[in-house]
Rosetta silent file (secondary structure, phi, psi, omega in degrees, C-alpha in Angstrom):
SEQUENCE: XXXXXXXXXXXXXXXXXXXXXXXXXXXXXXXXXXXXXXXXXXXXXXXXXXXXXXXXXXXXXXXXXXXXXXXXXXXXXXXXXXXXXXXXXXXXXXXXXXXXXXXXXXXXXXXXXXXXXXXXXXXXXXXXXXXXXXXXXXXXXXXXXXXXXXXXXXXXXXXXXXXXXXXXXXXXXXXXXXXXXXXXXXXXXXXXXXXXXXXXXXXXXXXXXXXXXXXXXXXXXXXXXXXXXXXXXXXXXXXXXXXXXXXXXXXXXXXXXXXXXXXXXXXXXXXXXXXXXXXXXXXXX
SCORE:     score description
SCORE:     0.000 S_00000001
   1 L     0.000  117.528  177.492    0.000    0.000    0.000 S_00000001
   2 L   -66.729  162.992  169.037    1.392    3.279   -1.320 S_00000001
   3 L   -43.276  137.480 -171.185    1.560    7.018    0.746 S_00000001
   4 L  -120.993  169.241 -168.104   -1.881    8.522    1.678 S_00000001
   5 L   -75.689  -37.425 -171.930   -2.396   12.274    1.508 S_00000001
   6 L   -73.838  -53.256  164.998   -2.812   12.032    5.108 S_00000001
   7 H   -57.423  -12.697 -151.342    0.310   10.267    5.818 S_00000001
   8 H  -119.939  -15.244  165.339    2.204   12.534    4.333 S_00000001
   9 H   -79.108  -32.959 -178.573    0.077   15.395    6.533 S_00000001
  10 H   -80.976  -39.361  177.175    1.486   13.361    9.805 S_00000001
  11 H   -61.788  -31.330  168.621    5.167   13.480    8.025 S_00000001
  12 H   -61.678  -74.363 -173.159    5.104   17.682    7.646 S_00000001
  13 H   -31.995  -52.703 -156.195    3.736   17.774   11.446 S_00000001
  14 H   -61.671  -29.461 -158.657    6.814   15.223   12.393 S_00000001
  15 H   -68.954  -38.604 -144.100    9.299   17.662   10.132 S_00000001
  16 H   -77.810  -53.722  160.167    7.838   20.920   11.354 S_00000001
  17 H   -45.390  -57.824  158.648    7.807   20.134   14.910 S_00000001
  18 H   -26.036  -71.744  166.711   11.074   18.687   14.794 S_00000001
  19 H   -43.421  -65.773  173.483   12.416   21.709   13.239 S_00000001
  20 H   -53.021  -36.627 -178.951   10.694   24.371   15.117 S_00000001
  21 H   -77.263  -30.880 -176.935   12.252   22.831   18.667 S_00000001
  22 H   -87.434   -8.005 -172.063   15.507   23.011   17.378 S_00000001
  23 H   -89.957  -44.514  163.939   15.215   26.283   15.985 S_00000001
  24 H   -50.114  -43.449 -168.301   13.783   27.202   20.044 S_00000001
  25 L   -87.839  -12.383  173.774   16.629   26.036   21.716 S_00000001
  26 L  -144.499  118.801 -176.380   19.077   27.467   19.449 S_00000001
  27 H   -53.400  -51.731 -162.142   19.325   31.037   17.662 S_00000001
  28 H   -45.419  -30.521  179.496   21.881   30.081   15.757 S_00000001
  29 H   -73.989  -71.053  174.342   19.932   27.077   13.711 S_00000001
  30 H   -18.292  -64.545 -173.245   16.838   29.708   13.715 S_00000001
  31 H   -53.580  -77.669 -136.633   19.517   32.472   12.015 S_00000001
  32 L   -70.312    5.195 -177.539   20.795   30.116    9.693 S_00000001
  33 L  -132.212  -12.253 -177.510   17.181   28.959    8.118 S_00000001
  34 L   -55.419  158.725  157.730   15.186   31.761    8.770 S_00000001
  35 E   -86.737  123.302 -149.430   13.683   34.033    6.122 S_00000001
  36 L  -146.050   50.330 -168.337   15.835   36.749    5.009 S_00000001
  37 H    -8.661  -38.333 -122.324   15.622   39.353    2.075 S_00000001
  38 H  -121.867  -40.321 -175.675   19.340   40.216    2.624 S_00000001
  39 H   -85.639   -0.347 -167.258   20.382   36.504    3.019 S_00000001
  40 H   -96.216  -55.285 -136.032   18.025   35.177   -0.166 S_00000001
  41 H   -99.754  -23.128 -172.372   19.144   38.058   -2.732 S_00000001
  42 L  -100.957  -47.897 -142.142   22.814   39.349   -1.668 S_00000001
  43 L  -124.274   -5.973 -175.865   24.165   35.911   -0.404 S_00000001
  44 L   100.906  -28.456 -158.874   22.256   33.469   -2.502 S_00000001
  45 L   -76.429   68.816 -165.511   20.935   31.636   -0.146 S_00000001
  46 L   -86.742    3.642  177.729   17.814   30.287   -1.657 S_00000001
  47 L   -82.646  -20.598  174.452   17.332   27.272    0.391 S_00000001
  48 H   -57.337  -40.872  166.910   15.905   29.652    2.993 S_00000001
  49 H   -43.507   -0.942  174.243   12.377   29.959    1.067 S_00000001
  50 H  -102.481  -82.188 -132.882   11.936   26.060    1.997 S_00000001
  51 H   -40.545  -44.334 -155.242   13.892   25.986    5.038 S_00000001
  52 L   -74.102   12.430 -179.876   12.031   29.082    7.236 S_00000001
  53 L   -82.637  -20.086 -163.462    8.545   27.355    6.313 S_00000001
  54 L  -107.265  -24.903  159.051    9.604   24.584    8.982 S_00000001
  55 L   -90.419  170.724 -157.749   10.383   27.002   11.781 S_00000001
  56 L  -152.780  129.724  177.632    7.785   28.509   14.212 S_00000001
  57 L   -54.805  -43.127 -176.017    8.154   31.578   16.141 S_00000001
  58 L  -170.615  178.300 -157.985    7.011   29.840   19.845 S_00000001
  59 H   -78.812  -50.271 -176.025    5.006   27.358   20.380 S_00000001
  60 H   -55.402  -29.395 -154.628    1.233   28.509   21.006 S_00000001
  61 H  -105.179   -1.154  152.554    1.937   29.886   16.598 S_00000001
  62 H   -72.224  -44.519 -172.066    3.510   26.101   15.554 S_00000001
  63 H   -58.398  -49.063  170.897    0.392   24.212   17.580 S_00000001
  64 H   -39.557  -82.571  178.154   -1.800   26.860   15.635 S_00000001
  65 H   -24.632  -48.250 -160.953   -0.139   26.208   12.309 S_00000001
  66 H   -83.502  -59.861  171.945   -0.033   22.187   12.668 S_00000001
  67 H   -40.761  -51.579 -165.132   -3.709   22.151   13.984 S_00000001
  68 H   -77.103  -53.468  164.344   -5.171   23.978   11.455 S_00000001
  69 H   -57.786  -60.820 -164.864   -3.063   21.591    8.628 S_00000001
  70 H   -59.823  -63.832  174.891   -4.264   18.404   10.273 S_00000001
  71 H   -19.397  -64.311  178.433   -7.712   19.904   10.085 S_00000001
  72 H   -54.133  -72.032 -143.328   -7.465   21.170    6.254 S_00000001
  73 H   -38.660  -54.828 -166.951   -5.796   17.793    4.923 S_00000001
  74 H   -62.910  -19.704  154.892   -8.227   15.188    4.930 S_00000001
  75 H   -21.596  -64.918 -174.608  -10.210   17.620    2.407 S_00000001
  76 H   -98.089    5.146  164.114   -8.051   17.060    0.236 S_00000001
  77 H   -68.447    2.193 -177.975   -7.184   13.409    0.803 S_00000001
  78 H  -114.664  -14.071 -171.627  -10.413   13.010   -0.853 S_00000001
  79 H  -141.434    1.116  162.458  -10.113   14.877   -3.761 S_00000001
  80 L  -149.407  157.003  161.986   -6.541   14.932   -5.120 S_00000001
  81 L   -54.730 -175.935 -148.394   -3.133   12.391   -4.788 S_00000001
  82 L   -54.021  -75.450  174.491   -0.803   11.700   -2.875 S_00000001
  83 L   -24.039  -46.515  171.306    1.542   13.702   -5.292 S_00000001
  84 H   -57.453  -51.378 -169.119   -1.397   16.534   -5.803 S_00000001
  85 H  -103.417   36.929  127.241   -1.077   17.478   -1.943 S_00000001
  86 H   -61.437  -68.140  178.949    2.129   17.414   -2.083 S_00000001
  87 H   -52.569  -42.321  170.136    2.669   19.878   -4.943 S_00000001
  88 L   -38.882  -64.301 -158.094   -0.181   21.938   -2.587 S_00000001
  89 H   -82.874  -24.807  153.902    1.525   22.427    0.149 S_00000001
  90 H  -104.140   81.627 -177.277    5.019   23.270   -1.473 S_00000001
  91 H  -164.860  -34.104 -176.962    3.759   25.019   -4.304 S_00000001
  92 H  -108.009  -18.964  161.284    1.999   27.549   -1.902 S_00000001
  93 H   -50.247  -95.483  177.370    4.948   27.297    0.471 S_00000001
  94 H   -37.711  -33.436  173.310    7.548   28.702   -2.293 S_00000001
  95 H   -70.981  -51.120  169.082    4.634   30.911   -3.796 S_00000001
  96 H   -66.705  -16.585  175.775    4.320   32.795   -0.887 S_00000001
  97 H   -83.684  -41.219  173.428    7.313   33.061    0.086 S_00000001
  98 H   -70.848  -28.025  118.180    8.466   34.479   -3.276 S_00000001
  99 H     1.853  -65.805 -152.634    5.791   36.847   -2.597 S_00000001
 100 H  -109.879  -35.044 -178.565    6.963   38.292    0.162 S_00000001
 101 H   -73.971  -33.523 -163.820   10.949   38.483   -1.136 S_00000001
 102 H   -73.501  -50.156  170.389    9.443   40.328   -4.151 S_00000001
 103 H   -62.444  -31.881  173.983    7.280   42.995   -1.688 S_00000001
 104 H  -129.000   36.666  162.608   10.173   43.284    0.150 S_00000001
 105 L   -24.529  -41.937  171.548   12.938   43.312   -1.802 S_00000001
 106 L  -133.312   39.334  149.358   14.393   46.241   -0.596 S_00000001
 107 L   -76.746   81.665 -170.061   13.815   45.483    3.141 S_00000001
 108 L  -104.872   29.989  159.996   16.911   44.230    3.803 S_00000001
 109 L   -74.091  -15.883 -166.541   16.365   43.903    7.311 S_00000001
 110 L   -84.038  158.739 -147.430   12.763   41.707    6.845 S_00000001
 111 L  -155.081  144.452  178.550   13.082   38.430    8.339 S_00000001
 112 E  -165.635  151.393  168.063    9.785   35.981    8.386 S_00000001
 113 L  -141.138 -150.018 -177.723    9.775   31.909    9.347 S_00000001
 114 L    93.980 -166.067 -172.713    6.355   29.985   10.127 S_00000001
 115 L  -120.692  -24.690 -133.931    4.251   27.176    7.781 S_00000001
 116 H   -69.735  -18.785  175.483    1.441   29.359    7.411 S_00000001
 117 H   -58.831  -49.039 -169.093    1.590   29.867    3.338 S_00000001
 118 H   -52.131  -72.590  172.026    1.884   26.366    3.289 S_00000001
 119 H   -14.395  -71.472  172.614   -1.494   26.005    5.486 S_00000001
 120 H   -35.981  -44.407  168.959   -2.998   28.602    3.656 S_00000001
 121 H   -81.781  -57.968  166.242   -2.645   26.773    0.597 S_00000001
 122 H   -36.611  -24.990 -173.207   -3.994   24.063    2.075 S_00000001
 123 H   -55.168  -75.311  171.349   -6.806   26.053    3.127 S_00000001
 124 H   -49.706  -42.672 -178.675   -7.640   27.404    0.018 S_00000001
 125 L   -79.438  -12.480 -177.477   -7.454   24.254   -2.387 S_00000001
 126 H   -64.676  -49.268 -146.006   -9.971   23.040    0.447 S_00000001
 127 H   -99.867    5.661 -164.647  -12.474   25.697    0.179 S_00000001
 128 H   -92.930  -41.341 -177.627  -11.685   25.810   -3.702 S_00000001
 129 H   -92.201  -32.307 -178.180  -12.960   22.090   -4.186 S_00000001
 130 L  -106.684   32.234 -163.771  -15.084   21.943   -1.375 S_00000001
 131 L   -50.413  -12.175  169.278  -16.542   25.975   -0.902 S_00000001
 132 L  -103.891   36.643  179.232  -19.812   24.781    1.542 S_00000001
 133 L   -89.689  126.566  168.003  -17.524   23.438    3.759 S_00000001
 134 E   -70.671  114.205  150.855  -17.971   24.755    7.569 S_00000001
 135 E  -109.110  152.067 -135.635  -15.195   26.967    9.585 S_00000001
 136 L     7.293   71.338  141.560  -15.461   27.444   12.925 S_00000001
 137 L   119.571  -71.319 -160.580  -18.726   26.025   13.303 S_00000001
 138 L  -129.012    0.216  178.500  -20.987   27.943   10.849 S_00000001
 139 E   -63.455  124.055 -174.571  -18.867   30.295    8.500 S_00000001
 140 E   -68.332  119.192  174.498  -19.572   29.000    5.117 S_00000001
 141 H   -39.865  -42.555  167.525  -15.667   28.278    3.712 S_00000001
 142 H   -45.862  -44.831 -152.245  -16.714   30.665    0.702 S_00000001
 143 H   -89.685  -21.235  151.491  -17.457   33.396    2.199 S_00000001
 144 H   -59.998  -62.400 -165.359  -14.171   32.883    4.896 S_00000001
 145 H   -59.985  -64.359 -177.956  -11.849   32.425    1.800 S_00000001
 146 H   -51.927  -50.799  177.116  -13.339   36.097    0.315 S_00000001
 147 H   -75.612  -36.838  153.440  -13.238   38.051    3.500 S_00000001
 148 H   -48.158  -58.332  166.349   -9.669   36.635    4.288 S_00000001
 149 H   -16.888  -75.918 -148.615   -8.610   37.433    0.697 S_00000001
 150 H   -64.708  -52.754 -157.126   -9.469   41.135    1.423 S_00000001
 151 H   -62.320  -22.040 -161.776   -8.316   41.240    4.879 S_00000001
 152 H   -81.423  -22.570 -168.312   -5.200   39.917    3.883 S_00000001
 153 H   -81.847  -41.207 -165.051   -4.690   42.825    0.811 S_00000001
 154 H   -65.744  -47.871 -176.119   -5.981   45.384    3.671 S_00000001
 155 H   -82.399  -12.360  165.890   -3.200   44.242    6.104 S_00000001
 156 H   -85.472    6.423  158.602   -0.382   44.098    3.982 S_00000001
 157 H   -78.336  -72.909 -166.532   -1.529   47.855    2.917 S_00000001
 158 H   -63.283  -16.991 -133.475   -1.739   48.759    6.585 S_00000001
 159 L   -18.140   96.525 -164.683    1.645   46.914    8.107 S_00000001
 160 L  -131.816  -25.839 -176.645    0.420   47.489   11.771 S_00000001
 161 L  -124.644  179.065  165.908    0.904   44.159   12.930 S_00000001
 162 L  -117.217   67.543  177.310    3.919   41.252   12.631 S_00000001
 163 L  -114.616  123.728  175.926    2.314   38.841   10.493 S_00000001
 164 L   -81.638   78.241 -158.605    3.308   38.114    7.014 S_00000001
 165 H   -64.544   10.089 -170.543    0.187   38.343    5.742 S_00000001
 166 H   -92.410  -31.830  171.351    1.992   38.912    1.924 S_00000001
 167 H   -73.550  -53.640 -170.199    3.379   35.059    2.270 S_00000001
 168 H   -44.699  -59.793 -171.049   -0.447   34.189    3.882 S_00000001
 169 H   -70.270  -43.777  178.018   -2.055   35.402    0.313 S_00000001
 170 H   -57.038  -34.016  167.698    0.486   34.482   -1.832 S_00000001
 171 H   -40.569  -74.994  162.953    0.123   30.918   -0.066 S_00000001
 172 H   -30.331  -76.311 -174.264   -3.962   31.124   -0.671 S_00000001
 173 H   -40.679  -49.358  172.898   -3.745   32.138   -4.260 S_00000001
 174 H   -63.216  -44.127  159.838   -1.377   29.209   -5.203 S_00000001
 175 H   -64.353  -14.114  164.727   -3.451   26.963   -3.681 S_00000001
 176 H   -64.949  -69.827 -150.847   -6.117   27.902   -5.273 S_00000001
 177 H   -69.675  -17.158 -165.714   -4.503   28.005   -8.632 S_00000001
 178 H  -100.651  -42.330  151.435   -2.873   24.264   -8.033 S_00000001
 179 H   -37.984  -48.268  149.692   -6.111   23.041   -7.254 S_00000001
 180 L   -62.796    1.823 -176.573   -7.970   24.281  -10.274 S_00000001
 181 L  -118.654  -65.376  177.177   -5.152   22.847  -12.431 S_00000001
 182 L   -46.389  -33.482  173.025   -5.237   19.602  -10.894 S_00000001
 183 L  -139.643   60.512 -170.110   -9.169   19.467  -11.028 S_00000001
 184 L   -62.400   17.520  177.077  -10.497   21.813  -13.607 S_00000001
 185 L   -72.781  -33.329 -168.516  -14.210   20.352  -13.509 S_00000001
 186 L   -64.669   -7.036 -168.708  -14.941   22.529  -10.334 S_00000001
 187 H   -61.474  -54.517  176.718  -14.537   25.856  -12.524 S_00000001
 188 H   -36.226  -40.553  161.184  -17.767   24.453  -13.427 S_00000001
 189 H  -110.455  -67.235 -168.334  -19.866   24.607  -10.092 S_00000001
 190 H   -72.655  -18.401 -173.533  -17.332   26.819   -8.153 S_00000001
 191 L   -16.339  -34.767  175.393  -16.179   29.172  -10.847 S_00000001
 192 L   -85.722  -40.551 -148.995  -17.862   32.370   -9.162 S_00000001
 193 H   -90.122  -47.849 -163.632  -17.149   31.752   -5.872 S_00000001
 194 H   -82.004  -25.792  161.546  -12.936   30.856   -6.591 S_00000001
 195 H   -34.981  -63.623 -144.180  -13.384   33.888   -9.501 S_00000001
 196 H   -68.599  -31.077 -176.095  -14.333   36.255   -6.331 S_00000001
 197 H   -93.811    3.189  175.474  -11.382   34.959   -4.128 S_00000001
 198 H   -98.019  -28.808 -158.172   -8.439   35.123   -6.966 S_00000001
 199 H   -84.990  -22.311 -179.466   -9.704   38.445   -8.526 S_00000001
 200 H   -79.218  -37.155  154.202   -9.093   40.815   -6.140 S_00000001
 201 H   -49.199  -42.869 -170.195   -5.670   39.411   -5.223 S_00000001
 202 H   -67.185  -16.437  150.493   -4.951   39.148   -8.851 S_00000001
 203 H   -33.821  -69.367  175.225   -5.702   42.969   -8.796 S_00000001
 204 H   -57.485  -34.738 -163.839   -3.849   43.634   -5.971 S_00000001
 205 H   -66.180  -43.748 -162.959   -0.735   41.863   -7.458 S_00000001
 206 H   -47.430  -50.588  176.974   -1.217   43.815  -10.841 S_00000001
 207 H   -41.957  -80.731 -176.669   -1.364   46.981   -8.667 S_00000001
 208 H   -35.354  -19.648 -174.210    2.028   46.034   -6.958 S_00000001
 209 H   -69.127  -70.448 -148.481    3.818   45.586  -10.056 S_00000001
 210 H   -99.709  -37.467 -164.919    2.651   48.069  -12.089 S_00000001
 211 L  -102.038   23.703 -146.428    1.913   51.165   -9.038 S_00000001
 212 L   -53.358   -2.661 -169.058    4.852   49.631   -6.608 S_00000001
 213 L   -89.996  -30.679  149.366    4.240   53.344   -4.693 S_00000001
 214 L     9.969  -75.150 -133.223    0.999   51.670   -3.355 S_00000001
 215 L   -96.341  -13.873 -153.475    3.112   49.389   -0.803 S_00000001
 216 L  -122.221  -47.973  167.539    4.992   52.592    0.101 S_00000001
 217 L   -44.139  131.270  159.140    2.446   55.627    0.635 S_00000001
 218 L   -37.307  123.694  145.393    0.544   55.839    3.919 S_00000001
 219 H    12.702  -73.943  169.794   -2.527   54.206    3.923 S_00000001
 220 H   -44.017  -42.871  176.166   -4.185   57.647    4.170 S_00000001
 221 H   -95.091   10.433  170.626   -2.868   58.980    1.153 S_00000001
 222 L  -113.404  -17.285 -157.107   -4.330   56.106   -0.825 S_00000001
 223 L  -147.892  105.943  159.570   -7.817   55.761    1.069 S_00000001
 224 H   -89.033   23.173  178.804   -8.608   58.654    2.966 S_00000001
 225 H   -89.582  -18.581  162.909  -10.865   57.182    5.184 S_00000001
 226 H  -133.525   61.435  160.611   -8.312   56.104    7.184 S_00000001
 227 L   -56.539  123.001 -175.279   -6.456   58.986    8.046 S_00000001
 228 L  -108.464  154.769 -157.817   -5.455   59.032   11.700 S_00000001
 229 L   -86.171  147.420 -164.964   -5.467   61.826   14.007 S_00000001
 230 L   -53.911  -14.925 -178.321   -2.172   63.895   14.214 S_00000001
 231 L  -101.632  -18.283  162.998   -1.075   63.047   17.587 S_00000001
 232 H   -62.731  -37.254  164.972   -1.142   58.831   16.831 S_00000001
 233 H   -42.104  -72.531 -157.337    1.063   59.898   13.831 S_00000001
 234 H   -36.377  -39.957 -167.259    3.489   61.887   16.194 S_00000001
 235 H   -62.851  -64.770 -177.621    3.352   58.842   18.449 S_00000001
 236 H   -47.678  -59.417  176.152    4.277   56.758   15.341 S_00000001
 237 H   -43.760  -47.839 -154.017    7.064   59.167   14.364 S_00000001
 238 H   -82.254  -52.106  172.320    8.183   59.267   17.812 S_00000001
 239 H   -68.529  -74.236  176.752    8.464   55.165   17.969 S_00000001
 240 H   -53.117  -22.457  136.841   10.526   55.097   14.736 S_00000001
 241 H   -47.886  -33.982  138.390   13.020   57.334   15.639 S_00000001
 242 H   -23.240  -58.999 -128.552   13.216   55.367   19.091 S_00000001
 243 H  -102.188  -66.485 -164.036   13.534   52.293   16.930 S_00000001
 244 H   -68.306   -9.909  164.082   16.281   53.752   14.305 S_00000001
 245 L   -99.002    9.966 -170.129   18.239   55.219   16.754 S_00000001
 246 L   -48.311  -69.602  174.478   18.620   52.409   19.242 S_00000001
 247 L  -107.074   63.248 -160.889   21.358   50.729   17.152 S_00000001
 248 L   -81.378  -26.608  177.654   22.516   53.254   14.966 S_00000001
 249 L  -100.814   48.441  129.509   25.695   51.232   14.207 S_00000001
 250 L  -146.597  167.634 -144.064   24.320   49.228   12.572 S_00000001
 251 L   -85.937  -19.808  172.049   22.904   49.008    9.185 S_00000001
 252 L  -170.867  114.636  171.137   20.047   46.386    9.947 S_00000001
 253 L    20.468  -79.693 -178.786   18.815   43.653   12.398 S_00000001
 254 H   -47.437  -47.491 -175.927   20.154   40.594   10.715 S_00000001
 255 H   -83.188  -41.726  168.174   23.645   42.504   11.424 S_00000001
 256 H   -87.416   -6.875  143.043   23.279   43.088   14.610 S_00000001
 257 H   -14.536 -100.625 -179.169   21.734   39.428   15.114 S_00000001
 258 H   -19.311  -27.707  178.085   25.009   38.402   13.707 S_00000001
 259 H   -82.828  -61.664 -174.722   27.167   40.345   15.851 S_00000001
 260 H   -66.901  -28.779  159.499   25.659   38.834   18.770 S_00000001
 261 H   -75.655  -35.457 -174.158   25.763   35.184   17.741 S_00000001
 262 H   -56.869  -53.068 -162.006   29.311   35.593   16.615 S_00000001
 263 H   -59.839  -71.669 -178.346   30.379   36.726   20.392 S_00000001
 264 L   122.122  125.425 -165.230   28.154   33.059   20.949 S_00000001
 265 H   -22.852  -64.821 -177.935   25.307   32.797   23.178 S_00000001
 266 H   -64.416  -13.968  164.491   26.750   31.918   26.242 S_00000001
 267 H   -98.288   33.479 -168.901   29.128   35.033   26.540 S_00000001
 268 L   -72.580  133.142  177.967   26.581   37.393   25.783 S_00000001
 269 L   -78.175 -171.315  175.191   25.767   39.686   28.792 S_00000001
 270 H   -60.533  -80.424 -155.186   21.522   40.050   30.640 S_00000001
 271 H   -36.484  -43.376  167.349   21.516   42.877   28.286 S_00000001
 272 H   -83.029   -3.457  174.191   22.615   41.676   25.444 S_00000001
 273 H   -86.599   20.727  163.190   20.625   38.241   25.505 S_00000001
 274 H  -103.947  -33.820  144.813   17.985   40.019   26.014 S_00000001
 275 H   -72.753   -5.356  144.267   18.486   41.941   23.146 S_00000001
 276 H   -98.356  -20.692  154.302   18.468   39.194   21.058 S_00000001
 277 H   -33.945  -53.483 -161.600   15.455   37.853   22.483 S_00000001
 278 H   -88.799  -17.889  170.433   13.914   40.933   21.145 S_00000001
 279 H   -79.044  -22.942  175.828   15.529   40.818   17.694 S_00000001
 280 H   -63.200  -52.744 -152.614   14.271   37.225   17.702 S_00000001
 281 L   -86.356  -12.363  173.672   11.271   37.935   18.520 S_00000001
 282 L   -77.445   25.247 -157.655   11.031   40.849   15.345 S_00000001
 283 L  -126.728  139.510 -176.492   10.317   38.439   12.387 S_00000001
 284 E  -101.460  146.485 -157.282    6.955   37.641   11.035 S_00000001
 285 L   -98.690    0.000    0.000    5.267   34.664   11.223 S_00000001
């Protein structure tokens, strides 16, 4: 008896877990697989765009991640092979991730791990073949998969929180799109509903492309409805200049990461392990 779609959903769990603990207990394994604009495009290092899909920020966002795939899978153990949810889950793994080096291409400070494109793709080819599918209890899977879509275009407009929600869509979309290639009959009965959750990302991307000033204007100066009142700007002003002047000698995060693993964890003083806690803790999952 050959590999079940399912088995191969218990083998990801064994890898990711695996991964993720050693990546707790040691920065250094974390640095060296994490996701890393500066480390992908300057050094080459293109194995990160697997590897940082397999680490997990803490524990509470790997149980999350893991749950949610175990959930997802058997969906699609029913409707495509082994080999189909395979190609799913790294197909939206690599799409999203190449996503997110392309939005932030000339961050070269941004830093991201988790599974969640991968999920996400899982998600998506779920609700793509199956769209009357229940989440959390009574949300019709269509109508989740549309209102994520947006939220996900709204927060990677807004960057307010530290979630990559730019891997999270690109993740969705591919799964979508790998799904509909693998089983084009559903265009037939789902066609509107996976139309409504591809076109407005396919929008957004066109936007990003072609308008790339989008990703970079305030919010406010695209949608003036959400203009915020002048003293949370000042507050905002007032935290980046905090933030850029902390560590002025150096040129980004990842470098002074680096400086501080080089000395090597144990001679590191309270202060500075503490400050890599908090540089650790600056990468989105």
């Amino acid at each position: 008896m050959g590999l079940d779609p399912m088995t191969i959903c218990y083998l990801l769990i064994l890898v990711n877990v695996l991964f993720s603990i050693q990546g707790f207990n040691r920065y250094d394994w974390k640095e060296k697989y994490v996701f890393s604009t500066e480390r992908i495009l300057l050094m080459r290092e293109y194995y990160r765009i697997v590897s940082s899909a397999f680490l997990h920020a803490n524990w509470l966002h790997l149980l999350m991640n893991m749950l949610v795939l175990y959930m997802f899978s058997p969906y699609l153990s029913y409707a495509l092979p082994v080999w189909g949810y395979i190609l799913v889950y790294f197909g939206s793994m690599i799409g999203g991730n190449l996503l997110s080096l392309y939005i932030h291409r000339n961050q070269s400070g941004y830093r991201a791990l988790g599974a969640s494109g991968a999920v996400n793709g899982v998600i998506f080819a779920s609700i793509a073949l199956f769209p009357n599918m229940t989440i959390w209890f009574f949300i019709p899977g269509w109508i989740f998969g549309i209102i994520y879509v947006l939220g996900s275009i709204y927060a990677i407009r807004n960057k307010r929180d530290n979630v990559g929600h730019d891997a999270h869509l690109g993740g969705a979309i591919v799964g979508i799109l790998i799904a509909v290639a693998l089983r084009p009959e559903v265009l037939a009965v789902n066609g509107w509903i996976i139309l409504a959750m591809v076109l407005p990302a396919a929008i957004f991307l066109y936007l990003i492309v072609t308008r790339p000033e989008i990703l970079i204007l305030p919010l406010d100066a695209v949608f003036p409805v959400f203009k915020e009142k002048p003293q949370s700007q000042a507050k905002i002003r007032d935290l980046k200049r905090k933030q850029s002047t902390k560590n002025a000698k150096f040129r980004s995060p990842e470098e002074e990461i680096n400086f501080l693993l080089d000395k090597g964890v144990e001679n590191l003083s309270p202060k500075e392990k503490k400050r890599l806690d908090e540089l650790s803790g600056n990468i989105r999952e």
